[in-house]
PDB file of C-alpha atoms in Angstrom:
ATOM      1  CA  UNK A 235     110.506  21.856 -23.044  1.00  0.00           C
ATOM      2  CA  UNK A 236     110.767  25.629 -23.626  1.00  0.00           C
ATOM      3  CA  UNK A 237     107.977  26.335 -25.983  1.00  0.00           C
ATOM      4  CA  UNK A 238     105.502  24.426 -28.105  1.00  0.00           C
ATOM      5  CA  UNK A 239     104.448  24.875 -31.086  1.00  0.00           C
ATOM      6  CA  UNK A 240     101.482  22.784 -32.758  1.00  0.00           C
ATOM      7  CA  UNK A 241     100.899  25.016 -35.504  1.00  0.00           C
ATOM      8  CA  UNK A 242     104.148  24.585 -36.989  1.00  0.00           C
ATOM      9  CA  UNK A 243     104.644  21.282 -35.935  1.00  0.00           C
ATOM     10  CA  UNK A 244     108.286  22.130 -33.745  1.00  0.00           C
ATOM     11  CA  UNK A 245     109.229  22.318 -30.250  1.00  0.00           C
ATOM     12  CA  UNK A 246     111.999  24.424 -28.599  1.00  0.00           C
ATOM     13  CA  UNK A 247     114.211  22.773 -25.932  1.00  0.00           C
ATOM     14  CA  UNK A 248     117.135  22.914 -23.756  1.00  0.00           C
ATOM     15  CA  UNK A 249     118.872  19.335 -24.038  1.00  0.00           C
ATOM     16  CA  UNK A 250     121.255  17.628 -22.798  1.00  0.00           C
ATOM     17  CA  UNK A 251     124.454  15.782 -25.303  1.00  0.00           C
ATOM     18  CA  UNK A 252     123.208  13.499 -28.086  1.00  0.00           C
ATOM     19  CA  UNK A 253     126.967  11.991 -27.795  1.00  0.00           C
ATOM     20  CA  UNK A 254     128.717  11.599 -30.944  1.00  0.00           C
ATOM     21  CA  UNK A 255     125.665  13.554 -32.307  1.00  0.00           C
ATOM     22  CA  UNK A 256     125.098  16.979 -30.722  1.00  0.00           C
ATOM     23  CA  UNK A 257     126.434  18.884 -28.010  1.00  0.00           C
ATOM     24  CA  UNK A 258     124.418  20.109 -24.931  1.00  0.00           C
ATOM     25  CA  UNK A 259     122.440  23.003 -25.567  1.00  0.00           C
ATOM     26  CA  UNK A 260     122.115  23.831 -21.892  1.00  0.00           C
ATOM     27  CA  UNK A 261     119.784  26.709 -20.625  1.00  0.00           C
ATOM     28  CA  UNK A 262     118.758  29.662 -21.405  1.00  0.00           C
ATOM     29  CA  UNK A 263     119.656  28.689 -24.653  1.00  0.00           C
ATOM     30  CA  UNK A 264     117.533  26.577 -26.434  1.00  0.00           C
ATOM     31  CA  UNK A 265     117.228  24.743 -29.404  1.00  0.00           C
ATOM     32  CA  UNK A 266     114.257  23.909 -32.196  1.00  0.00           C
ATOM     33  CA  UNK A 267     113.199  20.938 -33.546  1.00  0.00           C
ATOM     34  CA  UNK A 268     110.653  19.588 -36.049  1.00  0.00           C
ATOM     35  CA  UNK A 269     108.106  16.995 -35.212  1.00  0.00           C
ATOM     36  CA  UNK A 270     106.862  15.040 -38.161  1.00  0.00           C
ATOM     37  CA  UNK A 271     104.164  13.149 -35.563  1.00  0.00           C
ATOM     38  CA  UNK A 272     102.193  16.471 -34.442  1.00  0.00           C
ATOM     39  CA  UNK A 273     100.011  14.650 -32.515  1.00  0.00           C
ATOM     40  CA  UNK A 274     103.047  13.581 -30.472  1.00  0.00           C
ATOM     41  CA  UNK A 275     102.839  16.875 -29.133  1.00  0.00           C
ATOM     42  CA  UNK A 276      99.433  17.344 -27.546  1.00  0.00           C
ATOM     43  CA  UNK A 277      99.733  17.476 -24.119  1.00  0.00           C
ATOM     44  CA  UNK A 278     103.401  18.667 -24.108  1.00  0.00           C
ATOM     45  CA  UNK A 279     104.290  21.942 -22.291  1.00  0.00           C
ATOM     46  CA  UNK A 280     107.084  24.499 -21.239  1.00  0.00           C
ATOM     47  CA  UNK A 281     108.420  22.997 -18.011  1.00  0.00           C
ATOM     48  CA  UNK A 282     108.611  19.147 -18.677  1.00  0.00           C
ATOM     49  CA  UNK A 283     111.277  17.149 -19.361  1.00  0.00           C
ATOM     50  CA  UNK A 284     111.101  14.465 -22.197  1.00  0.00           C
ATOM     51  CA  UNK A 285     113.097  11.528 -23.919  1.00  0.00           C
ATOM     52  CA  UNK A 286     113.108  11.575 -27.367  1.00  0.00           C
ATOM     53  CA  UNK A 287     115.260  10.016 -30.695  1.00  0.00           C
ATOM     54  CA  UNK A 288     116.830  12.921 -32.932  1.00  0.00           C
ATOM     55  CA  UNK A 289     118.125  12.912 -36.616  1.00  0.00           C
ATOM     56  CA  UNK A 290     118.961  14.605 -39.203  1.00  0.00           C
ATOM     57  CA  UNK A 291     116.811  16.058 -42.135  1.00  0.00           C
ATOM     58  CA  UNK A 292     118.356  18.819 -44.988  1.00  0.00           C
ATOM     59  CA  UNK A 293     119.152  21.432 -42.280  1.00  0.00           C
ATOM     60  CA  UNK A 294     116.561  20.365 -39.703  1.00  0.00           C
ATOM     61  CA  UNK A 295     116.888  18.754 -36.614  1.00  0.00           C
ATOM     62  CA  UNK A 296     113.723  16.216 -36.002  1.00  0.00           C
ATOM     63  CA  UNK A 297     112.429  14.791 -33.109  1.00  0.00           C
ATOM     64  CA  UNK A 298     110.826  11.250 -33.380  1.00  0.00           C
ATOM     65  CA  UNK A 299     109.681   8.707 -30.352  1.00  0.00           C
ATOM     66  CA  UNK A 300     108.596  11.755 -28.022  1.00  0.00           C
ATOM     67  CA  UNK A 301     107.975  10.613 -23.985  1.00  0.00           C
ATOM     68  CA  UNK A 302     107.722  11.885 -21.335  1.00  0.00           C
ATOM     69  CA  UNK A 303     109.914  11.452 -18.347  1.00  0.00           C
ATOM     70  CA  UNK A 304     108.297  11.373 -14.764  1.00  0.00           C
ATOM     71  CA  UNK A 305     109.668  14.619 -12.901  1.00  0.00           C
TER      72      UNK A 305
END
C-alpha cells in the first residue's frame, strides 16, 4: 500500500503480476485502484502488504476481497 484514500474510495499500490491479467507494477511506480467496499479500507495504511481480487470496470481497475497479509 502506497497511499490511501477514503474520501475517494481508491488506494494506490505497487503489485505484483495478476498473470494473464496485469503485469507487475513494481516500485516506485504505483498503481490506483477503486474500492467499491470503502469500509474495506479502514485500517489500511502506506507500508502494508495486502491480498486482494482485481477486475475490470469501464476504464477502472477495482479492488474487491481486500486482506491483509501478516508481514
Amino acid at each position: 500500500v502506497v497511499n490511501v484514500y477514503p474520501e475517494d474510495g481508491a488506494v494506490t499500490l505497487v503489485h505484483e503480476e495478476v498473470p494473464g491479467f496485469m503485469a507487475a507494477m513494481p516500485g516506485p511506480a504505483a498503481m490506483e485502484f477503486r474500492v467499491p467496499d470503502r469500509q474495506a479500507l479502514a485500517g489500511l495504511k502506506p507500508g502494508m502488504k495486502i491480498a486482494a481480487a482485481v477486475r475490470k470496470r469501464g476504464s477502472d481497475y477495482l479492488l474487491e476481497f481486500i486482506q491483509r497479509s501478516p508481514r
